[in-house]
XYZ file of C-alpha atoms in Angstrom:
187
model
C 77.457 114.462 118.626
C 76.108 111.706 116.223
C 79.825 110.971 115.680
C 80.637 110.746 118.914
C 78.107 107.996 119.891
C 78.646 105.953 117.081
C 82.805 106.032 117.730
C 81.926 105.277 121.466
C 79.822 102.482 120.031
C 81.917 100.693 117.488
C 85.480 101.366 119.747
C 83.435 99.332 122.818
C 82.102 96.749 120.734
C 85.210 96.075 119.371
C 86.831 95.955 122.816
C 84.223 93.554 123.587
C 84.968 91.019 121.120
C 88.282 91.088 121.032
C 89.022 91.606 124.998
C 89.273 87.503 125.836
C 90.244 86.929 129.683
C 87.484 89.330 130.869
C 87.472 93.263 132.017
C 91.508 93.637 132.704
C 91.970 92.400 129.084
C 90.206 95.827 128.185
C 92.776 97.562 129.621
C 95.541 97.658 126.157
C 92.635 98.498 124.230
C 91.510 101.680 126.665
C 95.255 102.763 126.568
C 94.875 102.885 122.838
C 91.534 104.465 123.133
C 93.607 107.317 125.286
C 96.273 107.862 122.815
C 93.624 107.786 119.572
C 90.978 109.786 120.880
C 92.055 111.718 124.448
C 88.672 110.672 125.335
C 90.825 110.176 129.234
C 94.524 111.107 130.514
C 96.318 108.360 131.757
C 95.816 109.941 135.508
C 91.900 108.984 134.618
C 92.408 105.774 133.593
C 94.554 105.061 136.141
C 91.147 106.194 138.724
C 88.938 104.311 136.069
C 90.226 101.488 137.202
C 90.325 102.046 140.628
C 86.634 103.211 140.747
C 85.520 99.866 138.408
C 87.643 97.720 140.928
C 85.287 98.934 143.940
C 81.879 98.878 141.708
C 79.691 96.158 142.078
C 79.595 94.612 138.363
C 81.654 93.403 135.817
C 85.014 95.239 135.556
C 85.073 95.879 131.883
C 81.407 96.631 132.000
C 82.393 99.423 134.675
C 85.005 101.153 132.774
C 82.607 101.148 129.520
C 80.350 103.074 131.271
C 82.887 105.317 133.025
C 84.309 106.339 129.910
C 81.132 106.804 127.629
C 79.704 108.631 130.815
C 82.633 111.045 131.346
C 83.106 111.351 127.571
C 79.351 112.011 127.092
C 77.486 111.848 129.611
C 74.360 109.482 130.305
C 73.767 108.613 126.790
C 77.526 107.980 126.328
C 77.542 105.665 129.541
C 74.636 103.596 128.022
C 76.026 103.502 124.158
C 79.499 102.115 125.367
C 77.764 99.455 127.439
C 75.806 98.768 124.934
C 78.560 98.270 122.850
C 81.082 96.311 125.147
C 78.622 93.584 125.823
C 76.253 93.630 122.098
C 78.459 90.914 120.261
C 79.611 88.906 123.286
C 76.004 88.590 123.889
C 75.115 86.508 120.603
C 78.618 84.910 120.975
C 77.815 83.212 123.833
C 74.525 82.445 122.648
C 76.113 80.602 119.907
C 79.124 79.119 121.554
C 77.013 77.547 124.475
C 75.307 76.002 121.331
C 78.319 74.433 119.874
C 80.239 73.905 122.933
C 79.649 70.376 123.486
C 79.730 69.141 120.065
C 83.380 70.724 119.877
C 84.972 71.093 123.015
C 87.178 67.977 121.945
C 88.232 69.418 118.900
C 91.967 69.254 119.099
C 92.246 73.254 116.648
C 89.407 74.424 119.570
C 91.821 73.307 122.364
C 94.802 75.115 120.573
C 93.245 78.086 119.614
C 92.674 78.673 123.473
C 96.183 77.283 124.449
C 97.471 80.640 122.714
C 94.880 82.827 123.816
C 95.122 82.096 127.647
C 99.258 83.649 127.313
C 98.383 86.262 124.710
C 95.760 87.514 127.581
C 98.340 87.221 130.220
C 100.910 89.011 128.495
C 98.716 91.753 127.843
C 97.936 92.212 131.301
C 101.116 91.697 132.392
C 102.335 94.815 130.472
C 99.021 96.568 131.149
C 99.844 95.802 135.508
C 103.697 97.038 134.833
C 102.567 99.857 133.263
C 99.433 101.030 135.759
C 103.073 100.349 138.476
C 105.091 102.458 136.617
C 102.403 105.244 136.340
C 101.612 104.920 140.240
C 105.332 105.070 141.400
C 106.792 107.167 139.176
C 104.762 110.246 139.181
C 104.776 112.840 142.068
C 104.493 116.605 142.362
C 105.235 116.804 145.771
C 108.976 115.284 146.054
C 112.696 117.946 144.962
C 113.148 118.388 141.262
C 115.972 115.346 141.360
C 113.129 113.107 142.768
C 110.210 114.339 141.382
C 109.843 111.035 139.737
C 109.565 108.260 142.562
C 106.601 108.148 144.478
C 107.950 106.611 147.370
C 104.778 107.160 149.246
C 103.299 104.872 146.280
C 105.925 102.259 146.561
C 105.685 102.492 150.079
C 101.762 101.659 150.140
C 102.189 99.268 146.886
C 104.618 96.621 148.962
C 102.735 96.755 151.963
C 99.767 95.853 150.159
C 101.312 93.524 147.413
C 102.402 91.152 150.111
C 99.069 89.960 151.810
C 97.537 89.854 148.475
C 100.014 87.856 146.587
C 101.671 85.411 149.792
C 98.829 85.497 152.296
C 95.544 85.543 150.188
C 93.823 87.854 151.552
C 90.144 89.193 150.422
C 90.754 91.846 147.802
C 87.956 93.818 149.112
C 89.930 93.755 152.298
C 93.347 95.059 150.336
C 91.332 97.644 148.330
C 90.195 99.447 151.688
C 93.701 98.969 153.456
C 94.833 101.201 150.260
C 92.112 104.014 150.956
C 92.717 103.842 154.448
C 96.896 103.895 153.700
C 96.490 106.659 150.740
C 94.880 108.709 153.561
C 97.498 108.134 156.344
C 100.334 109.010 153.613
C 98.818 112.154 152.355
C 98.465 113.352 155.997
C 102.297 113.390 156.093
């Protein structure tokens, strides 16, 4: 179990330092934590992120202690937070100290010139991915189908839209999505 606790440890503290652009940027390293460890199917990351979306707190935070929780229970939950936000901690710390004196520093400036589209990029395939998971899985559809969700694309443009053209609250969009999953599984 020791083994456990310390890989829970060491895999979240190295998704905390390295996870620049905040929680979502977590999300290529907990797809790699699937693969290496089966700690989660995809299915459960998939609700992971769902249930961190709709939990008070800071999303990467959330799925830390989701995933140390369901891989080992309370002590798991607080060893993965623990290790998700123990370097960023003294990071900050630091940086804040250092900030001023280099925040014109023409290598500081490039350094996060590439880092704001190398965190972008990795959401971006992390979002297609999470899409292509949602749409394309269903049990309930013919064999020929069984593929396309079209319940799931269904509920994913009528939600897409007031969220990306109209700006609506994403509290409001995450509770249209409840409410729609439960009028499309009725049918």
């Amino acid at each position: 179990m020791f083994k456990l606790y310390f890989l829970l440890f060491y895999e979240f503290m190295k998704i905390g330092v390295f996870a620049i652009g905040g929680g979502y940027a977590a999300l290529p390293f907990l797809y790699f934590l699937q693969s290496q460890y089966n700690w989660f199917s995809s299915e459960e990351l998939t609700n992971m992120i769902a249930v961190s979306n709709i939990t008070p707190g800071p999303i990467g935070i959330n799925m830390a202690t989701y995933t140390g929780y369901t891989t080992a229970g309370f002590i798991g939950a607080v060893i993965s937070t623990t290790g998700i936000v123990f370097i960023p901690f003294f990071l900050v710390i630091f940086i804040s100290k250092l900030l001023d004196k280099f925040k014109t520093c023409r290598y500081i400036e490039s350094i996060f010139l590439g880092l704001r589209p190398a965190s972008c990029a990795l959401l971006m395939s992390i979002g297609i991915k999470l899409l292509l998971d949602t749409v394309l899985y269903s049990k309930e559809l013919p064999p020929v189908l069984s593929q396309f969700d079209f319940k799931a694309v269904l509920l994913f443009v009528l939600l897409i839209v007031p969220f990306a053209f109209i700006k609506k609250n994403p509290l409001l969009i995450i509770i249209a999505g409840a409410i729609g999953g439960v009028i499309l599984k009725s049918f």
